[in-house]
Every structure is written in structure tokens, then in C-alpha cells.
Amino acid sequence: GNSVTQMEGPVTLSEEAFLTINCTYTATGYPSLFWYVQYPGEGLQLLLKATKADDKGSNKGFEATYRKETTSFHLEKGSVQVSDSAVYFCALSGQAGGTSYGKLTFGQGTILTVHP
Amino acid sequence: EADIYQTPRYLVIGTGKKITLECSQTMGHDKMYWYQQDPGMELHLIHYSYGVNSTEKGDLSSESTVSRIRTEHFPLTLESARPSHTSQYLCASKSSAGLRTDTQYFGPGTRLTVL
């Protein structure tokens, strides 16, 4: 079945540092890939997504590239801010026509804390 | 911004009580989902619906039940709450219309504590 593995956390950075959160996946065919963010006490918000190989999703300075050859979708940001402190989830949605289409499979989440 | 609402946001109840967690969306989405988020943050799909009168169990077995009588409404019920049901419950929805509509939109969640 489908699975998503995120790097071990938590991650603690100083403001303006470079961020990478690794994400790899196992799935058949061509899933869609997502990064969601969860701020304290809130639900999940879509941060970015990519729907086919070599697509780059980007939003609010965050980027991730769909790498089919390495089955990865690593999240990066060049300069983090205190307001980026949150939990980040990598997720995939199964290929259209498959039994898992439309259902999200999540990684375990990575807590990011950014200090001033 | 997605319009999906959950009530209550926080609920503390005693063992054995019956509870219903409400979820509503105003976007006309046909697909809706319930996820359980454990204290370790992992998210597990417990129920989903592809339209009115359609409900299916998700990947994680749950003692809760759901109903979908109206498109916009997808309540979750626990007949007899237990401490093991203590968790955060997240509702989500998405549309199947259009091209590659993969994105699920999430509500703010209900944090349930059963004493």
C-alpha cells in the first residue's frame, strides 16, 4: 500500500536559517504529493502540491519538487521566520482510477520551531 | 480560503456519554473525510463519504459512526465514549469536479477528552 516517510523531528532553527524537511514515499503509479502545515490549535492548511513528476510546488517561500526517480518531495525554504513555527505534514493522494484515489496518506509530521 | 466548520472545538466529557461531532462545509464538495490525530501527531483516516447516503470506513478501525444525509453535513457519533477515544478529530472535504481535484480542505478540528 501507499506510505509516506518524513525525516525525524523536531527541527529547531534560528531565524533566517535554511530549512529542509525530507519526505519520501511509496506508491504505485503517479500519485499527487502535498505539504500541509498545522499551526498550534488549528486544522491543516495546504501549503503546496505537485501532481506530476518534475513539478515544483511553491508557496510563501516554501518549495518542493516531485522527484519520481528518488520517490521524494523534500520541503525547502531559504530563510525561515518565527511565524513558520508549526507542524509540517507530507502527504500523497493515490493515482486517479486507483483504489486509493482521493484518500490522503500522511507522513508522521515534523515539528519546526524557529527562534528569533 | 476553504469554508469548512467543526463544532465543538473542544469537548471534555465523562466515560459512557454519547457525543456527536459536527462538520459542515459550504463549498458544495461531494467528498468528505474524518481523520483522527493521535497525540503523536499522526493522522489516520477513519471514515469517508463520496456523496449523500454514501459512507465507508477508513484505514484505521474506529468505534465511531458517520452519516451523510445532506451534502454539506457529515457528523461523527460515538455512542459510548471511552478514554481511548481521547484525540483530535479533523474533518476535510474535496470536490471531484474539474481536473485533478486532489486537494482536501480541512476544518479547525475538535479536540476531544474523555475522562
Tab-separated table of C-alpha atoms in Angstrom:
chain	number	residue	atom	x	y	z
A	1	GLY	CA	0.000	0.000	0.000
A	2	ASN	CA	0.900	3.678	-0.031
A	3	SER	CA	3.201	5.128	2.610
A	4	VAL	CA	4.980	8.386	3.377
A	5	THR	CA	8.108	8.775	5.491
A	6	GLN	CA	9.262	12.137	6.866
A	7	MET	CA	12.549	12.971	8.474
A	8	GLU	CA	12.757	12.577	12.206
A	9	GLY	CA	11.960	15.708	14.176
A	10	PRO	CA	11.681	18.060	15.874
A	11	VAL	CA	13.664	20.639	13.941
A	12	THR	CA	14.910	23.774	15.685
A	13	LEU	CA	16.378	26.654	13.677
A	14	SER	CA	17.355	30.269	14.112
A	15	GLU	CA	15.521	32.926	12.132
A	16	GLU	CA	16.803	33.278	8.533
A	17	ALA	CA	18.302	29.773	8.512
A	18	PHE	CA	17.780	27.381	5.595
A	19	LEU	CA	15.158	24.701	6.062
A	20	THR	CA	14.944	21.210	4.591
A	21	ILE	CA	12.398	18.611	5.668
A	22	ASN	CA	12.861	15.318	3.878
A	23	CYS	CA	9.938	13.302	2.576
A	24	THR	CA	9.975	10.035	0.656
A	25	TYR	CA	7.032	7.959	-0.468
A	26	THR	CA	5.984	4.527	-1.674
A	27	ALA	CA	3.086	4.330	-4.095
A	28	THR	CA	2.082	2.711	-7.337
A	29	GLY	CA	1.729	4.797	-10.457
A	30	TYR	CA	1.731	8.573	-10.249
A	31	PRO	CA	0.336	9.931	-7.003
A	32	SER	CA	-0.172	13.604	-6.237
A	33	LEU	CA	2.066	14.955	-3.485
A	34	PHE	CA	1.299	17.595	-0.871
A	35	TRP	CA	2.745	19.517	2.031
A	36	TYR	CA	0.267	20.600	4.686
A	37	VAL	CA	1.023	22.858	7.660
A	38	GLN	CA	-0.675	22.809	11.059
A	39	TYR	CA	-0.334	25.824	13.351
A	40	PRO	CA	-0.970	25.357	17.085
A	41	GLY	CA	-4.626	24.700	17.855
A	42	GLU	CA	-5.680	24.692	14.224
A	43	GLY	CA	-6.517	22.280	11.424
A	44	LEU	CA	-4.339	21.540	8.415
A	45	GLN	CA	-3.750	24.065	5.672
A	46	LEU	CA	-2.482	23.177	2.232
A	47	LEU	CA	0.994	24.676	1.794
A	48	LEU	CA	1.850	23.417	-1.689
A	49	LYS	CA	1.333	20.494	-4.016
A	50	ALA	CA	2.654	18.815	-7.170
A	51	THR	CA	0.703	16.495	-9.393
A	52	LYS	CA	3.289	15.041	-11.765
A	53	ALA	CA	6.980	14.204	-11.948
A	54	ASP	CA	9.374	17.189	-12.011
A	55	ASP	CA	6.612	19.598	-10.991
A	56	LYS	CA	7.684	22.177	-8.417
A	57	GLY	CA	5.129	23.368	-5.900
A	58	SER	CA	5.765	26.692	-4.188
A	59	ASN	CA	4.028	28.996	-1.732
A	60	LYS	CA	5.093	31.580	0.882
A	61	GLY	CA	8.777	30.994	0.088
A	62	PHE	CA	8.493	27.220	0.507
A	63	GLU	CA	9.304	24.894	-2.392
A	64	ALA	CA	9.211	21.166	-3.098
A	65	THR	CA	9.963	19.239	-6.292
A	66	TYR	CA	8.283	15.951	-7.247
A	67	ARG	CA	11.186	13.557	-7.889
A	68	LYS	CA	9.913	10.319	-9.375
A	69	GLU	CA	13.376	8.754	-9.672
A	70	THR	CA	14.078	9.122	-5.947
A	71	THR	CA	10.400	8.993	-4.830
A	72	SER	CA	10.938	12.173	-2.851
A	73	PHE	CA	9.231	15.502	-2.222
A	74	HIS	CA	11.540	17.416	0.125
A	75	LEU	CA	10.349	20.739	1.536
A	76	GLU	CA	12.758	23.702	1.465
A	77	LYS	CA	12.782	27.339	2.443
A	78	GLY	CA	15.728	29.647	2.058
A	79	SER	CA	15.118	31.841	5.102
A	80	VAL	CA	12.712	30.796	7.834
A	81	GLN	CA	10.810	33.151	10.119
A	82	VAL	CA	9.492	32.731	13.647
A	83	SER	CA	5.985	32.648	12.158
A	84	ASP	CA	6.900	29.453	10.270
A	85	SER	CA	6.925	27.521	13.549
A	86	ALA	CA	4.348	24.768	13.068
A	87	VAL	CA	3.958	21.078	12.274
A	88	TYR	CA	4.548	20.092	8.648
A	89	PHE	CA	2.989	17.026	7.046
A	90	CYS	CA	3.947	15.414	3.781
A	91	ALA	CA	1.092	13.512	2.112
A	92	LEU	CA	0.148	11.700	-1.057
A	93	SER	CA	-3.086	11.020	-2.864
A	94	GLY	CA	-3.311	7.880	-4.931
A	95	GLN	CA	-3.380	7.919	-8.730
A	96	ALA	CA	-6.692	8.589	-10.438
A	97	GLY	CA	-8.531	5.364	-11.170
A	98	GLY	CA	-6.812	3.517	-8.348
A	99	THR	CA	-8.420	2.304	-5.156
A	100	SER	CA	-6.655	4.942	-3.095
A	101	TYR	CA	-7.575	7.859	-5.339
A	102	GLY	CA	-8.763	10.847	-3.356
A	103	LYS	CA	-7.586	9.483	0.006
A	104	LEU	CA	-4.608	11.106	1.661
A	105	THR	CA	-1.800	9.130	3.236
A	106	PHE	CA	0.222	11.264	5.671
A	107	GLY	CA	3.731	11.174	6.986
A	108	GLN	CA	4.219	11.344	10.733
A	109	GLY	CA	4.683	15.122	10.820
A	110	THR	CA	7.723	17.254	11.639
A	111	ILE	CA	7.646	19.913	14.341
A	112	LEU	CA	9.521	23.057	13.298
A	113	THR	CA	10.499	25.651	15.888
A	114	VAL	CA	12.170	28.869	14.753
A	115	HIS	CA	13.886	31.069	17.345
A	116	PRO	CA	14.484	34.818	16.920
B	1	GLU	CA	-9.998	30.094	1.718
B	2	ALA	CA	-11.988	26.950	2.362
B	3	ASP	CA	-15.244	27.139	4.302
B	4	ILE	CA	-15.413	24.073	6.470
B	5	TYR	CA	-16.541	24.222	10.071
B	6	GLN	CA	-16.335	21.932	13.050
B	7	THR	CA	-18.108	22.166	16.382
B	8	PRO	CA	-17.385	21.997	19.179
B	9	ARG	CA	-13.706	22.985	19.047
B	10	TYR	CA	-13.058	21.471	22.464
B	11	LEU	CA	-15.065	18.876	24.378
B	12	VAL	CA	-14.435	17.257	27.760
B	13	ILE	CA	-16.888	14.525	28.724
B	14	GLY	CA	-17.206	11.545	31.024
B	15	THR	CA	-16.962	7.894	30.068
B	16	GLY	CA	-20.127	6.362	28.628
B	17	LYS	CA	-21.603	9.557	27.189
B	18	LYS	CA	-22.922	9.728	23.659
B	19	ILE	CA	-21.423	12.540	21.590
B	20	THR	CA	-21.730	13.915	18.097
B	21	LEU	CA	-19.012	15.950	16.443
B	22	GLU	CA	-20.349	18.278	13.779
B	23	CYS	CA	-18.738	19.049	10.430
B	24	SER	CA	-20.219	21.308	7.763
B	25	GLN	CA	-18.895	22.749	4.524
B	26	THR	CA	-20.390	25.421	2.302
B	27	MET	CA	-18.402	24.660	-0.839
B	28	GLY	CA	-20.739	22.007	-2.268
B	29	HIS	CA	-17.987	19.393	-2.119
B	30	ASP	CA	-19.186	15.852	-2.702
B	31	LYS	CA	-16.370	14.071	-0.858
B	32	MET	CA	-15.867	14.353	2.900
B	33	TYR	CA	-13.463	12.728	5.339
B	34	TRP	CA	-12.835	12.243	9.055
B	35	TYR	CA	-9.289	11.865	10.372
B	36	GLN	CA	-8.152	11.023	13.887
B	37	GLN	CA	-4.946	12.677	15.019
B	38	ASP	CA	-3.246	10.960	17.919
B	39	PRO	CA	-1.065	12.762	20.487
B	40	GLY	CA	1.995	11.775	18.481
B	41	MET	CA	0.516	13.852	15.643
B	42	GLU	CA	-0.049	11.007	13.181
B	43	LEU	CA	-3.199	11.321	11.109
B	44	HIS	CA	-5.375	8.330	10.316
B	45	LEU	CA	-8.416	8.206	8.027
B	46	ILE	CA	-11.358	6.741	9.961
B	47	HIS	CA	-14.359	7.492	7.698
B	48	TYR	CA	-15.112	8.928	4.288
B	49	SER	CA	-18.080	9.684	2.090
B	50	TYR	CA	-18.286	10.144	-1.659
B	51	GLY	CA	-21.751	11.685	-1.573
B	52	VAL	CA	-25.168	11.685	0.056
B	53	ASN	CA	-26.044	8.313	1.591
B	54	SER	CA	-22.506	7.028	0.945
B	55	THR	CA	-20.206	6.231	3.873
B	56	GLU	CA	-17.166	3.979	4.130
B	57	LYS	CA	-14.746	3.013	6.866
B	58	GLY	CA	-11.218	4.280	6.539
B	59	ASP	CA	-7.821	2.753	7.126
B	60	LEU	CA	-7.957	2.899	10.937
B	61	SER	CA	-10.681	0.954	12.679
B	62	SER	CA	-12.920	3.219	14.755
B	63	GLU	CA	-15.897	2.658	17.044
B	64	SER	CA	-17.450	5.862	15.766
B	65	THR	CA	-20.146	6.054	13.099
B	66	VAL	CA	-20.955	8.691	10.498
B	67	SER	CA	-23.895	9.717	8.354
B	68	ARG	CA	-24.301	11.798	5.193
B	69	ILE	CA	-27.897	12.830	4.750
B	70	ARG	CA	-27.054	16.226	3.245
B	71	THR	CA	-24.146	17.164	1.011
B	72	GLU	CA	-22.874	19.851	3.362
B	73	HIS	CA	-23.089	17.912	6.621
B	74	PHE	CA	-21.000	14.931	7.838
B	75	PRO	CA	-21.415	14.329	11.581
B	76	LEU	CA	-19.457	11.748	13.572
B	77	THR	CA	-21.045	9.959	16.529
B	78	LEU	CA	-19.636	7.993	19.438
B	79	GLU	CA	-22.389	6.026	21.187
B	80	SER	CA	-20.389	5.461	24.368
B	81	ALA	CA	-17.209	7.469	24.759
B	82	ARG	CA	-14.146	5.960	26.427
B	83	PRO	CA	-10.757	7.416	27.460
B	84	SER	CA	-9.196	5.629	24.461
B	85	HIS	CA	-11.257	7.960	22.218
B	86	THR	CA	-9.353	10.986	23.510
B	87	SER	CA	-7.871	12.562	20.390
B	88	GLN	CA	-8.158	15.389	17.897
B	89	TYR	CA	-10.711	14.781	15.129
B	90	LEU	CA	-10.263	16.584	11.817
B	91	CYS	CA	-12.886	16.838	9.100
B	92	ALA	CA	-11.990	17.503	5.452
B	93	SER	CA	-13.717	17.855	2.112
B	94	LYS	CA	-12.865	17.992	-1.563
B	95	SER	CA	-14.593	18.305	-4.882
B	96	SER	CA	-14.457	15.680	-7.607
B	97	ALA	CA	-15.468	18.141	-10.310
B	98	GLY	CA	-12.862	19.553	-12.658
B	99	LEU	CA	-9.362	18.396	-13.454
B	100	ARG	CA	-7.117	16.734	-10.885
B	101	THR	CA	-9.064	17.978	-7.901
B	102	ASP	CA	-6.790	16.332	-5.356
B	103	THR	CA	-6.807	18.977	-2.678
B	104	GLN	CA	-8.588	18.297	0.585
B	105	TYR	CA	-9.607	21.266	2.702
B	106	PHE	CA	-9.578	20.822	6.468
B	107	GLY	CA	-11.671	22.194	9.284
B	108	PRO	CA	-10.110	23.510	12.517
B	109	GLY	CA	-10.618	20.233	14.371
B	110	THR	CA	-12.345	19.084	17.558
B	111	ARG	CA	-10.161	18.199	20.493
B	112	LEU	CA	-11.979	15.518	22.485
B	113	THR	CA	-11.021	14.478	26.006
B	114	VAL	CA	-12.843	11.591	27.660
B	115	LEU	CA	-12.328	11.307	31.406
